[in-house]
Short mmCIF file of C-alpha atoms in Angstrom, two decimals:
data_model
loop_
_atom_site.label_atom_id
_atom_site.label_comp_id
_atom_site.label_asym_id
_atom_site.label_seq_id
_atom_site.Cartn_x
_atom_site.Cartn_y
_atom_site.Cartn_z
CA MET A 1 -3.67 -44.82 -158.44
CA SER A 2 -2.09 -46.18 -155.29
CA PRO A 3 -2.73 -49.88 -154.45
CA PRO A 4 -4.48 -49.11 -151.10
CA LEU A 5 -6.86 -46.68 -152.81
CA GLU A 6 -7.49 -49.15 -155.62
CA ARG A 7 -8.26 -51.88 -153.08
CA ALA A 8 -10.65 -49.51 -151.21
CA ILE A 9 -12.51 -48.66 -154.40
CA THR A 10 -12.78 -52.37 -155.24
CA ILE A 11 -14.19 -53.16 -151.77
CA VAL A 12 -16.73 -50.31 -151.97
CA ALA A 13 -17.78 -51.39 -155.45
CA SER A 14 -18.24 -54.96 -154.21
CA LEU A 15 -20.37 -53.78 -151.29
CA ILE A 16 -22.55 -51.65 -153.58
CA PHE A 17 -23.02 -54.59 -155.95
CA ALA A 18 -23.91 -56.91 -153.07
CA PHE A 19 -26.38 -54.38 -151.63
CA CYS A 20 -28.03 -53.87 -155.01
CA SER A 21 -28.22 -57.61 -155.52
CA LEU A 22 -29.80 -57.97 -152.08
CA ASN A 23 -32.44 -55.36 -152.96
CA VAL A 24 -33.23 -57.13 -156.21
CA ASN A 25 -33.63 -60.45 -154.42
CA VAL A 26 -35.86 -58.95 -151.72
CA ALA A 27 -37.99 -57.15 -154.29
CA ALA A 28 -38.41 -60.39 -156.25
CA ASN A 29 -40.06 -61.91 -153.17
CA ASP A 30 -41.66 -58.68 -152.04
CA GLU A 31 -45.03 -59.95 -150.87
CA ILE A 32 -47.21 -59.59 -147.78
CA LYS A 33 -48.46 -63.04 -146.83
CA ASN A 34 -49.82 -62.56 -143.30
CA VAL A 35 -51.63 -60.01 -141.14
CA LEU A 36 -51.15 -59.35 -137.42
CA ILE A 37 -53.47 -56.88 -135.67
CA LEU A 38 -52.47 -55.62 -132.22
CA LEU A 39 -55.59 -54.12 -130.62
CA ALA A 40 -55.52 -52.07 -127.42
CA ASP A 41 -58.55 -51.65 -125.16
CA ASP A 42 -59.52 -48.02 -124.46
CA ALA A 43 -56.12 -46.62 -125.44
CA GLY A 44 -55.58 -43.14 -126.80
CA PHE A 45 -52.40 -41.30 -127.72
CA GLU A 46 -50.43 -42.26 -124.60
CA SER A 47 -47.21 -43.10 -126.45
CA GLY A 48 -43.99 -41.45 -127.44
CA ALA A 49 -44.84 -42.00 -131.08
CA TYR A 50 -47.78 -39.62 -130.61
CA LEU A 51 -45.64 -37.10 -128.71
CA ASN A 52 -46.64 -38.02 -125.17
CA LYS A 53 -43.43 -37.22 -123.30
CA PHE A 54 -44.38 -39.04 -120.08
CA CYS A 55 -45.74 -42.50 -120.96
CA GLN A 56 -42.89 -44.85 -121.89
CA THR A 57 -43.74 -47.01 -124.92
CA PRO A 58 -40.48 -48.02 -126.61
CA ASN A 59 -42.01 -50.93 -128.53
CA LEU A 60 -44.81 -48.86 -130.05
CA ASP A 61 -42.30 -46.11 -130.82
CA ALA A 62 -40.06 -48.61 -132.60
CA LEU A 63 -43.03 -49.94 -134.57
CA ALA A 64 -43.82 -46.39 -135.69
CA GLU A 65 -40.20 -45.92 -136.80
CA ARG A 66 -40.48 -49.02 -138.97
CA GLY A 67 -43.94 -48.19 -140.27
CA LEU A 68 -46.46 -45.47 -141.05
CA LEU A 69 -48.14 -43.44 -138.31
CA PHE A 70 -51.68 -42.17 -139.00
CA ASN A 71 -52.63 -38.76 -137.61
CA ASN A 72 -56.27 -38.80 -138.79
CA ALA A 73 -57.52 -42.26 -137.88
CA PHE A 74 -60.99 -42.62 -136.35
CA THR A 75 -63.18 -45.37 -135.01
CA SER A 76 -66.74 -45.30 -136.31
CA VAL A 77 -68.10 -46.19 -132.88
CA SER A 78 -66.79 -45.38 -129.40
CA SER A 79 -67.68 -48.59 -127.61
CA CYS A 80 -65.85 -51.88 -127.15
CA SER A 81 -67.94 -54.63 -128.78
CA PRO A 82 -69.35 -52.48 -131.60
CA SER A 83 -65.83 -51.27 -132.42
CA ARG A 84 -64.40 -54.80 -132.51
CA ALA A 85 -67.32 -55.84 -134.70
CA GLN A 86 -66.62 -52.94 -137.10
CA LEU A 87 -63.00 -54.12 -137.48
CA LEU A 88 -64.03 -57.69 -138.21
CA THR A 89 -67.07 -57.02 -140.42
CA GLY A 90 -66.25 -53.72 -142.15
CA GLN A 91 -69.74 -52.49 -141.29
CA ALA A 92 -70.99 -49.71 -139.03
CA SER A 93 -72.66 -50.82 -135.80
CA HIS A 94 -76.13 -49.92 -137.07
CA SER A 95 -75.51 -52.15 -140.11
CA ASN A 96 -73.95 -55.24 -138.55
CA GLY A 97 -76.30 -55.27 -135.54
CA MET A 98 -73.69 -55.10 -132.76
CA TYR A 99 -75.47 -52.12 -131.22
CA GLY A 100 -73.83 -52.31 -127.80
CA LEU A 101 -71.66 -54.40 -125.48
CA HIS A 102 -71.74 -58.14 -126.10
CA GLN A 103 -73.07 -59.24 -122.73
CA GLY A 104 -74.91 -62.52 -122.93
CA VAL A 105 -77.73 -61.42 -120.64
CA HIS A 106 -78.62 -58.52 -122.96
CA ASN A 107 -78.05 -60.43 -126.20
CA PHE A 108 -76.13 -57.87 -128.26
CA ASN A 109 -74.91 -59.87 -131.28
CA VAL A 110 -74.41 -59.13 -134.95
CA LEU A 111 -77.28 -59.94 -137.27
CA PRO A 112 -77.53 -63.58 -138.39
CA GLY A 113 -76.33 -63.01 -141.96
CA VAL A 114 -73.29 -60.89 -141.07
CA SER A 115 -69.92 -62.52 -141.65
CA SER A 116 -66.52 -61.55 -140.28
CA LEU A 117 -62.88 -61.68 -141.38
CA PRO A 118 -62.10 -65.19 -140.09
CA ASN A 119 -65.23 -66.60 -141.73
CA VAL A 120 -64.72 -64.69 -144.98
CA LEU A 121 -61.05 -65.64 -145.23
CA ARG A 122 -61.83 -69.30 -144.52
CA GLU A 123 -64.52 -69.35 -147.20
CA LYS A 124 -62.60 -67.44 -149.87
CA SER A 125 -59.35 -69.35 -149.34
CA GLN A 126 -61.12 -72.69 -148.92
CA GLY A 127 -59.48 -73.10 -145.52
CA ARG A 128 -55.97 -72.23 -146.67
CA ILE A 129 -55.67 -69.13 -144.42
CA PHE A 130 -55.14 -69.82 -140.72
CA SER A 131 -57.09 -67.40 -138.47
CA GLY A 132 -56.58 -66.78 -134.77
CA ILE A 133 -57.52 -64.55 -131.85
CA ILE A 134 -55.66 -64.18 -128.56
CA GLY A 135 -57.06 -61.97 -125.80
CA LYS A 136 -60.32 -60.11 -125.55
CA LYS A 137 -62.96 -61.17 -128.08
CA HIS A 138 -66.21 -59.66 -126.74
CA VAL A 139 -68.24 -60.10 -129.93
CA GLY A 140 -70.88 -62.62 -130.95
CA ALA A 141 -72.56 -64.78 -131.87
CA SER A 142 -69.81 -67.40 -131.96
CA ALA A 143 -70.80 -68.72 -135.38
CA ASN A 144 -70.38 -65.24 -136.89
CA PHE A 145 -66.83 -64.91 -135.51
CA ARG A 146 -65.32 -68.39 -135.79
CA PHE A 147 -61.52 -68.32 -135.62
CA ASP A 148 -59.47 -71.48 -136.24
CA PHE A 149 -57.39 -70.73 -133.11
CA GLU A 150 -59.08 -69.10 -130.11
CA GLN A 151 -57.72 -68.22 -126.68
CA THR A 152 -60.07 -65.59 -125.28
CA GLU A 153 -62.21 -64.74 -122.26
CA GLU A 154 -64.45 -67.59 -123.40
CA GLN A 155 -61.73 -70.02 -122.25
CA HIS A 156 -59.88 -67.93 -119.61
CA SER A 157 -60.43 -65.14 -117.13
CA ILE A 158 -60.21 -61.79 -118.91
CA ASN A 159 -57.16 -60.57 -116.97
CA GLN A 160 -55.20 -63.77 -117.57
CA ILE A 161 -55.78 -63.73 -121.31
CA GLY A 162 -55.88 -59.95 -121.81
CA ARG A 163 -53.32 -58.52 -119.37
CA ASN A 164 -50.94 -61.39 -118.65
CA ILE A 165 -48.47 -60.71 -121.43
CA THR A 166 -46.52 -63.87 -120.64
CA LYS A 167 -49.56 -66.02 -121.41
CA ILE A 168 -50.22 -63.91 -124.52
CA ARG A 169 -46.64 -64.57 -125.65
CA GLN A 170 -47.01 -68.31 -125.04
CA TYR A 171 -50.20 -68.53 -127.10
CA ALA A 172 -48.67 -66.37 -129.84
CA ARG A 173 -45.74 -68.80 -129.96
CA GLN A 174 -48.17 -71.69 -130.24
CA PHE A 175 -50.11 -69.99 -133.05
CA PHE A 176 -47.03 -68.99 -135.06
CA GLY A 177 -45.56 -72.45 -134.59
CA GLN A 178 -48.69 -74.10 -135.96
CA ALA A 179 -48.84 -71.68 -138.91
CA LYS A 180 -45.19 -72.41 -139.72
CA GLN A 181 -45.55 -76.15 -139.36
CA GLU A 182 -48.61 -76.24 -141.62
CA GLY A 183 -47.18 -73.73 -144.10
CA ARG A 184 -50.33 -71.59 -144.05
CA PRO A 185 -50.66 -67.80 -144.37
CA PHE A 186 -52.34 -66.36 -141.31
CA PHE A 187 -54.55 -63.64 -139.90
CA LEU A 188 -54.04 -63.13 -136.15
CA LEU A 189 -55.79 -60.66 -133.85
CA VAL A 190 -54.06 -60.09 -130.50
CA ALA A 191 -56.52 -58.11 -128.40
CA TYR A 192 -55.09 -56.77 -125.15
CA HIS A 193 -57.31 -55.81 -122.21
CA ASP A 194 -54.97 -52.97 -121.23
CA PRO A 195 -55.43 -50.13 -120.44
CA HIS A 196 -59.15 -50.67 -119.73
CA ARG A 197 -60.44 -49.65 -116.28
CA CYS A 198 -61.10 -52.40 -113.75
CA GLY A 199 -61.56 -50.47 -110.49
CA HIS A 200 -65.31 -51.08 -110.29
CA ILE A 201 -64.80 -54.88 -110.47
CA THR A 202 -61.42 -55.55 -108.83
CA PRO A 203 -60.43 -52.34 -107.02
CA GLN A 204 -57.71 -54.14 -105.07
CA TYR A 205 -55.57 -54.14 -108.23
CA GLY A 206 -55.89 -50.40 -108.85
CA GLU A 207 -58.20 -48.33 -111.02
CA PHE A 208 -56.63 -49.68 -114.24
CA CYS A 209 -55.44 -53.03 -112.81
CA GLU A 210 -52.01 -51.42 -112.88
CA ARG A 211 -50.87 -53.42 -109.81
CA TRP A 212 -52.07 -56.80 -111.10
CA GLY A 213 -49.05 -59.00 -111.78
CA SER A 214 -46.64 -56.28 -110.63
CA GLY A 215 -44.79 -58.47 -108.12
CA GLU A 216 -46.04 -56.42 -105.16
CA GLU A 217 -47.36 -58.36 -102.18
CA GLY A 218 -50.52 -60.24 -103.10
CA MET A 219 -50.46 -59.02 -106.72
CA GLY A 220 -48.76 -62.01 -108.38
CA VAL A 221 -46.08 -61.82 -111.07
CA ILE A 222 -46.14 -61.54 -114.86
CA PRO A 223 -42.61 -62.68 -115.81
CA ASP A 224 -42.41 -60.71 -119.07
CA TRP A 225 -43.58 -57.47 -117.47
CA LYS A 226 -41.16 -54.98 -115.98
CA PRO A 227 -43.50 -52.48 -114.23
CA ILE A 228 -42.84 -48.78 -114.76
CA TYR A 229 -44.05 -46.52 -111.94
CA TYR A 230 -44.99 -42.93 -112.72
CA ASP A 231 -44.84 -40.03 -110.28
CA TRP A 232 -48.23 -38.37 -110.68
CA ARG A 233 -46.90 -35.09 -109.31
CA ASN A 234 -44.77 -34.62 -112.43
CA LEU A 235 -47.47 -35.33 -115.01
CA GLU A 236 -49.17 -32.75 -117.20
CA VAL A 237 -52.94 -32.98 -117.62
CA PRO A 238 -54.19 -32.91 -121.22
CA PRO A 239 -56.39 -29.86 -121.92
CA HIS A 240 -59.57 -31.92 -122.34
CA LEU A 241 -59.39 -33.25 -118.74
CA PRO A 242 -59.90 -31.48 -115.39
CA ASP A 243 -56.59 -30.16 -114.10
CA THR A 244 -56.60 -31.80 -110.64
CA ASP A 245 -54.33 -34.08 -108.63
CA VAL A 246 -56.97 -36.81 -108.81
CA VAL A 247 -56.70 -36.80 -112.60
CA ARG A 248 -52.90 -36.88 -112.39
CA GLN A 249 -53.07 -39.93 -110.16
CA GLU A 250 -55.41 -41.60 -112.64
CA LEU A 251 -53.08 -40.77 -115.52
CA ALA A 252 -50.16 -42.32 -113.61
CA ALA A 253 -52.17 -45.53 -113.24
CA GLN A 254 -53.23 -45.45 -116.88
CA TYR A 255 -49.64 -44.92 -118.03
CA MET A 256 -48.45 -47.83 -115.89
CA THR A 257 -50.88 -50.26 -117.50
CA THR A 258 -50.19 -48.73 -120.94
CA SER A 259 -46.53 -49.62 -120.41
CA ARG A 260 -47.65 -53.21 -119.79
CA LEU A 261 -49.57 -53.06 -123.07
CA ASP A 262 -46.43 -51.77 -124.80
CA GLN A 263 -44.30 -54.58 -123.42
CA GLY A 264 -47.02 -56.99 -124.52
CA VAL A 265 -46.69 -55.63 -128.05
CA GLY A 266 -42.95 -56.18 -127.78
CA VAL A 267 -43.13 -59.85 -126.77
CA VAL A 268 -45.58 -60.70 -129.57
CA LEU A 269 -43.39 -58.98 -132.17
CA LYS A 270 -40.38 -60.93 -130.85
CA GLU A 271 -42.29 -64.18 -131.34
CA LEU A 272 -43.23 -63.05 -134.85
CA SER A 273 -39.55 -62.48 -135.61
CA ALA A 274 -38.40 -65.70 -133.94
CA HIS A 275 -40.69 -67.65 -136.27
CA GLU A 276 -39.33 -65.72 -139.29
CA PHE A 277 -42.64 -64.10 -140.12
CA ASP A 278 -41.50 -60.49 -139.68
CA SER A 279 -40.35 -60.27 -143.31
CA ASN A 280 -43.78 -61.04 -144.79
CA THR A 281 -46.36 -59.91 -142.21
CA LEU A 282 -48.38 -56.70 -142.21
CA VAL A 283 -48.58 -55.41 -138.62
CA ILE A 284 -51.41 -53.09 -137.55
CA TYR A 285 -51.61 -51.43 -134.13
CA THR A 286 -54.72 -49.52 -133.04
CA SER A 287 -57.32 -49.20 -130.27
CA ASP A 288 -61.04 -49.94 -130.18
CA ASN A 289 -62.08 -46.50 -128.85
CA GLY A 290 -60.90 -43.55 -126.79
CA PRO A 291 -59.85 -43.61 -123.12
CA PRO A 292 -62.48 -43.97 -120.35
CA PHE A 293 -62.45 -40.36 -119.20
CA PRO A 294 -65.11 -37.64 -119.56
CA GLY A 295 -65.42 -36.74 -123.23
CA GLY A 296 -63.69 -39.97 -124.24
CA ARG A 297 -65.18 -43.44 -124.69
CA THR A 298 -68.93 -43.55 -125.58
CA ASN A 299 -68.67 -40.05 -127.11
CA LEU A 300 -68.32 -38.98 -130.72
CA TYR A 301 -66.12 -36.11 -129.57
CA GLU A 302 -62.49 -36.19 -130.69
CA ARG A 303 -61.20 -37.96 -127.56
CA GLY A 304 -63.79 -40.69 -128.04
CA VAL A 305 -63.26 -41.49 -131.72
CA ARG A 306 -59.80 -40.31 -132.75
CA GLU A 307 -57.49 -43.32 -132.55
CA PRO A 308 -53.84 -44.28 -132.72
CA LEU A 309 -53.03 -46.26 -135.85
CA ILE A 310 -49.62 -47.56 -136.88
CA ILE A 311 -49.19 -49.89 -139.85
CA MET A 312 -45.91 -51.55 -140.72
CA ALA A 313 -45.61 -53.21 -144.11
CA PRO A 314 -42.59 -55.50 -144.63
CA THR A 315 -42.23 -54.67 -148.33
CA THR A 316 -39.22 -52.72 -149.55
CA LYS A 317 -41.11 -49.80 -151.05
CA ALA A 318 -43.38 -49.25 -148.04
CA ARG A 319 -43.10 -45.92 -146.22
CA ARG A 320 -41.11 -46.03 -142.99
CA HIS A 321 -40.76 -43.55 -140.15
CA GLU A 322 -43.33 -41.29 -141.80
CA THR A 323 -46.71 -39.87 -140.87
CA THR A 324 -49.84 -39.61 -142.97
CA GLY A 325 -52.69 -37.15 -142.76
CA ALA A 326 -55.07 -39.37 -144.74
CA MET A 327 -58.59 -39.45 -143.31
CA THR A 328 -58.95 -43.04 -142.19
CA SER A 329 -61.68 -45.09 -140.53
CA LEU A 330 -61.18 -48.33 -138.63
CA LEU A 331 -63.93 -49.60 -140.92
CA ASP A 332 -61.16 -49.63 -143.56
CA VAL A 333 -59.23 -52.37 -141.73
CA PHE A 334 -61.60 -55.05 -143.06
CA ASN A 335 -60.91 -54.18 -146.70
CA THR A 336 -57.20 -53.75 -145.97
CA VAL A 337 -56.95 -57.34 -144.70
CA LEU A 338 -58.91 -58.62 -147.69
CA ASP A 339 -56.58 -56.63 -149.96
CA VAL A 340 -53.51 -58.32 -148.45
CA PHE A 341 -54.96 -61.71 -149.36
CA HIS A 342 -56.12 -60.48 -152.81
CA PHE A 343 -59.83 -60.76 -152.03
CA TYR A 344 -60.65 -57.04 -152.27
CA THR A 345 -62.13 -55.46 -155.38
CA PRO A 346 -62.37 -51.66 -155.09
CA THR A 347 -64.78 -49.57 -157.13
CA ALA A 348 -63.54 -47.13 -159.77
CA ASN A 349 -62.63 -44.48 -157.19
CA ALA A 350 -61.19 -47.04 -154.72
CA THR A 351 -63.99 -46.29 -152.25
CA ASN A 352 -67.10 -48.41 -151.76
CA ALA A 353 -70.63 -47.04 -151.55
CA ASP A 354 -70.43 -47.13 -147.75
CA GLY A 355 -67.28 -44.98 -147.84
CA THR A 356 -64.81 -47.76 -146.91
CA LYS A 357 -61.56 -48.52 -148.70
CA SER A 358 -58.27 -50.41 -148.42
CA LEU A 359 -55.38 -48.67 -146.68
CA LEU A 360 -52.65 -50.52 -148.57
CA PRO A 361 -52.12 -47.78 -151.20
CA ILE A 362 -51.49 -45.21 -148.43
CA LEU A 363 -48.60 -47.34 -147.18
CA TYR A 364 -46.73 -46.56 -150.40
CA GLU A 365 -47.92 -43.10 -151.46
CA GLU A 366 -49.59 -40.19 -149.67
CA PRO A 367 -53.00 -39.45 -151.23
CA GLN A 368 -53.73 -35.92 -152.33
CA PRO A 369 -55.56 -34.25 -149.41
CA VAL A 370 -59.02 -32.89 -150.18
CA GLU A 371 -60.85 -30.64 -147.73
CA SER A 372 -64.04 -32.68 -148.16
CA ASP A 373 -62.42 -36.00 -147.16
CA ALA A 374 -64.61 -37.48 -144.44
CA VAL A 375 -65.14 -40.32 -142.01
CA PHE A 376 -68.44 -41.28 -140.38
CA GLY A 377 -69.56 -42.38 -136.92
CA SER A 378 -72.51 -44.29 -135.52
CA GLN A 379 -73.08 -44.77 -131.79
CA ASN A 380 -76.20 -46.54 -130.49
CA PHE A 381 -75.65 -48.09 -127.05
CA HIS A 382 -72.75 -48.88 -124.76
CA GLU A 383 -74.36 -50.71 -121.88
CA VAL A 384 -77.93 -51.74 -122.65
CA THR A 385 -79.36 -48.91 -120.53
CA MET A 386 -77.29 -46.28 -122.34
CA THR A 387 -79.78 -45.47 -125.07
CA TYR A 388 -78.20 -42.48 -126.78
CA PRO A 389 -77.89 -42.99 -130.57
CA MET A 390 -75.67 -40.46 -132.34
CA ARG A 391 -74.41 -40.03 -135.89
CA MET A 392 -71.34 -38.11 -137.05
CA ILE A 393 -69.53 -36.88 -140.11
CA ARG A 394 -65.97 -35.59 -139.64
CA THR A 395 -64.12 -33.81 -142.47
CA ARG A 396 -60.61 -32.39 -142.29
CA ARG A 397 -61.98 -29.20 -140.79
CA TYR A 398 -65.51 -29.69 -139.50
CA LYS A 399 -67.48 -32.18 -137.44
CA LEU A 400 -71.27 -32.51 -137.38
CA ILE A 401 -72.90 -34.64 -134.67
CA HIS A 402 -76.58 -35.56 -134.74
CA ASN A 403 -77.85 -36.50 -131.26
CA LEU A 404 -80.94 -38.55 -131.98
CA ASN A 405 -81.99 -38.82 -128.35
CA PHE A 406 -81.23 -35.22 -127.40
CA TRP A 407 -84.35 -34.95 -125.24
CA SER A 408 -82.64 -37.27 -122.76
CA TYR A 409 -79.55 -36.73 -120.61
CA PHE A 410 -76.32 -38.22 -121.96
CA PRO A 411 -75.80 -41.52 -120.05
CA ILE A 412 -72.71 -42.45 -118.02
CA ASP A 413 -71.29 -45.97 -118.05
CA GLN A 414 -70.56 -47.91 -114.87
CA ASP A 415 -66.78 -47.95 -114.72
CA LEU A 416 -66.50 -44.27 -115.61
CA TYR A 417 -69.12 -43.40 -112.99
CA THR A 418 -67.14 -45.04 -110.17
CA SER A 419 -63.83 -43.58 -111.34
CA PRO A 420 -62.12 -41.00 -109.10
CA THR A 421 -62.15 -38.43 -111.90
CA PHE A 422 -65.90 -38.57 -112.47
CA GLN A 423 -66.69 -38.78 -108.77
CA GLN A 424 -64.65 -35.65 -108.14
CA LEU A 425 -66.48 -33.88 -110.97
CA LEU A 426 -69.88 -35.05 -109.72
CA ASN A 427 -69.26 -34.16 -106.06
CA ALA A 428 -67.90 -30.72 -106.90
CA THR A 429 -70.96 -30.05 -109.06
CA LEU A 430 -73.42 -31.20 -106.37
CA ALA A 431 -71.62 -29.08 -103.78
CA LYS A 432 -71.67 -26.10 -106.18
CA GLN A 433 -67.91 -25.79 -105.97
CA PRO A 434 -65.80 -24.42 -108.84
CA PHE A 435 -64.13 -27.13 -110.89
CA PRO A 436 -61.22 -26.73 -113.37
CA TRP A 437 -62.82 -28.21 -116.49
CA TYR A 438 -63.71 -26.58 -119.78
CA LYS A 439 -67.27 -27.91 -119.54
CA THR A 440 -69.90 -28.08 -116.84
CA LEU A 441 -71.48 -31.38 -115.91
CA LEU A 442 -74.89 -30.04 -116.93
CA SER A 443 -73.65 -29.07 -120.40
CA TYR A 444 -72.10 -32.53 -120.68
CA TYR A 445 -75.46 -34.14 -119.86
CA GLU A 446 -77.70 -31.78 -121.85
CA ARG A 447 -76.80 -31.82 -125.53
CA PRO A 448 -78.58 -30.15 -128.45
CA GLU A 449 -79.84 -32.13 -131.40
CA TRP A 450 -77.07 -30.87 -133.68
CA GLU A 451 -73.47 -30.01 -132.81
CA LEU A 452 -71.21 -28.39 -135.41
CA TYR A 453 -67.55 -27.70 -134.68
CA ASP A 454 -64.66 -26.16 -136.54
CA ILE A 455 -61.97 -28.61 -135.40
CA LYS A 456 -59.09 -26.56 -136.75
CA ALA A 457 -60.09 -23.46 -134.80
CA ASP A 458 -61.68 -25.29 -131.87
CA PRO A 459 -60.00 -28.70 -131.25
CA LEU A 460 -61.69 -29.04 -127.83
CA GLU A 461 -65.15 -28.69 -129.46
CA ARG A 462 -66.21 -25.92 -127.09
CA TYR A 463 -68.19 -23.70 -129.46
CA ASN A 464 -71.23 -25.12 -131.22
CA LEU A 465 -71.64 -23.25 -134.53
CA MET A 466 -75.22 -24.40 -135.18
CA GLY A 467 -77.59 -21.52 -135.85
CA LYS A 468 -74.87 -19.16 -137.05
CA ALA A 469 -75.65 -17.88 -140.53
CA LYS A 470 -72.00 -17.99 -141.54
CA TYR A 471 -71.96 -21.78 -141.17
CA GLN A 472 -75.39 -22.62 -142.58
CA HIS A 473 -73.86 -23.88 -145.83
CA VAL A 474 -71.51 -26.15 -143.85
CA TYR A 475 -74.46 -27.66 -141.98
CA ASP A 476 -76.45 -28.10 -145.20
CA GLU A 477 -73.61 -29.90 -146.93
CA LEU A 478 -72.58 -32.13 -144.03
CA SER A 479 -76.11 -33.07 -142.98
CA THR A 480 -76.87 -34.11 -146.56
CA ARG A 481 -73.72 -36.23 -146.76
CA LEU A 482 -74.48 -37.77 -143.36
CA LEU A 483 -78.01 -38.72 -144.38
CA ASN A 484 -76.75 -40.20 -147.66
CA TRP A 485 -74.30 -42.36 -145.71
CA GLN A 486 -77.09 -43.49 -143.40
CA VAL A 487 -79.21 -44.45 -146.41
CA ASN A 488 -76.31 -46.26 -148.12
CA THR A 489 -75.61 -48.25 -144.95
CA ALA A 490 -79.30 -49.05 -144.28
CA ASP A 491 -79.35 -47.21 -140.98
CA PRO A 492 -82.64 -48.07 -139.21
CA TRP A 493 -82.30 -44.77 -137.28
CA ARG A 494 -82.05 -42.63 -140.44
CA CYS A 495 -85.41 -40.97 -139.91
CA ALA A 496 -84.92 -40.33 -136.20
CA PRO A 497 -85.76 -38.42 -134.14
CA HIS A 498 -88.57 -36.55 -135.94
CA ALA A 499 -90.02 -39.25 -138.14
CA VAL A 500 -90.78 -42.96 -138.53
CA LEU A 501 -89.10 -45.04 -141.20
CA GLU A 502 -91.66 -46.92 -143.28
CA ALA A 503 -90.01 -49.58 -145.44
CA GLN A 504 -92.73 -52.21 -145.77
CA GLY A 505 -95.95 -52.58 -147.78
CA VAL A 506 -96.36 -49.78 -150.31
CA TYR A 507 -93.05 -48.29 -149.09
CA ARG A 508 -90.97 -51.43 -149.68
CA GLU A 509 -89.47 -50.16 -152.94
CA SER A 510 -89.13 -46.59 -151.73
CA PRO A 511 -88.54 -46.33 -147.95
CA THR A 512 -89.94 -43.06 -146.62
CA CYS A 513 -89.66 -40.93 -143.50
CA LEU A 514 -93.13 -40.15 -142.15
CA THR A 515 -93.32 -37.19 -139.79
CA LEU A 516 -94.23 -37.41 -136.13
CA GLY A 517 -95.33 -33.79 -136.26
CA HIS A 518 -92.75 -32.48 -133.80
CA GLU A 519 -92.11 -29.48 -136.00
CA ALA A 520 -95.80 -28.58 -136.02
CA LEU A 521 -95.41 -27.49 -132.42
CA ARG A 522 -93.06 -24.77 -133.57
CA ARG A 523 -94.16 -23.92 -137.09
CA SER A 524 -96.69 -24.81 -139.74
CA LEU A 525 -96.35 -28.22 -141.32
CA THR A 526 -96.56 -26.54 -144.73
CA GLN A 527 -93.14 -25.04 -144.01
CA TYR A 528 -91.63 -28.39 -143.25
CA ASP A 529 -90.65 -30.31 -146.37
CA LYS A 530 -88.31 -33.02 -145.07
CA TYR A 531 -90.93 -35.60 -144.16
CA GLU A 532 -94.11 -36.92 -145.68
CA LEU A 533 -97.45 -36.65 -143.87
CA LEU A 534 -100.17 -39.25 -144.44
#
């Protein structure tokens, strides 16, 4: 063997030994000690990681390359405060009591006995775990969500704390510095206000506050933000939205503020790394609910409840640059955080009676897909006047929605109503002009009690399969599973809309649905066996 070749082999062997030694050392300290949640506000799949070829999100794309991207993640409720409460309590909105938006005047708060992640972690760790929130909080009451470190709209204006990514970076630096100095594991929620609409409150900044802090005249400057301007004429309209120039202009604004969100994710992750926490911190990125467009937020349709979810685990055996098809609910985040800190005890099948679980095992091994895998949804209010409770079960193939207030028109929230997209839809409808949308406004308002969709064959949920004999067995199975979930989660609406829940007096030990007699108007009560008649 020639000396140069011998020397080369020796060098390669040394490198292999060093690399193997490095892996052994990392594995010996292979532990997740902290959790960082990055929560967007009304974001959908506007990122390169989710194959949007227009919206530029290099930081989210890089996070997905270093972590696991979820293709079947769902929120259980398509509304801001209830969704944030589900993340922090692990309970559906009808269980924790956060029925609608946490506006002080209307008093939407969780029930008195409900606890949240910061409170649970403080109690279980006896104060060892350091909890924090930066950005939009929008849940209450304060005692139920008491973080050790808080910089939210309760101390600042919502734009300054939720959209000013420089201030977010500064507070993240302060939090990480304190955690490092005190040597405490931490749980931090950074809740951005982007890309939420703001046009109905501060229209001078644009429909999505996309001009706020842009450096344009009168808009101020956010030093860490490098605005990206999108030419609306070049954008494609997703199939669930009206194909009009107005929608393209709205998408351009939404993408601009989504790019600010992405850069905000980047500066927080840089602070995490600068404080040497990137090697032991679980990072979760998701959104509270779908985008504020027709069919999106406040709906249990796909665009309202299907969410982006990227989880990056720092451990050596964690999956990287992969996707998972596991059916996942944002209700699972609560147990996932508890699992990181070793406070989670799963049942025999790793799923609790309410259907929730920890997501940590999925980060290491893809679960065997089962056609019956399901997630559940529970919508009650958005704004206090938007009384339209709905329940949902979504399997890998089918979705069943129960509209409990189907006698009423579906309500529209304020900022969507004033949006250019909805105003164009409304005005065209009133003027009886043709409009390029796959629905009509009347069909959007008037919904049947039950909606059953084959998502694989009909991803836009255009064809309701209720009443078709071929799908009767699907309805029977899903409606039974949905009712069982409502019972297991103590849903006070579980007898609606055709009956009254009696759970007191002689019914205390065996709650019962007592009929209102609606069915008697259509058929004999003797043929109706679901409810009891006194």
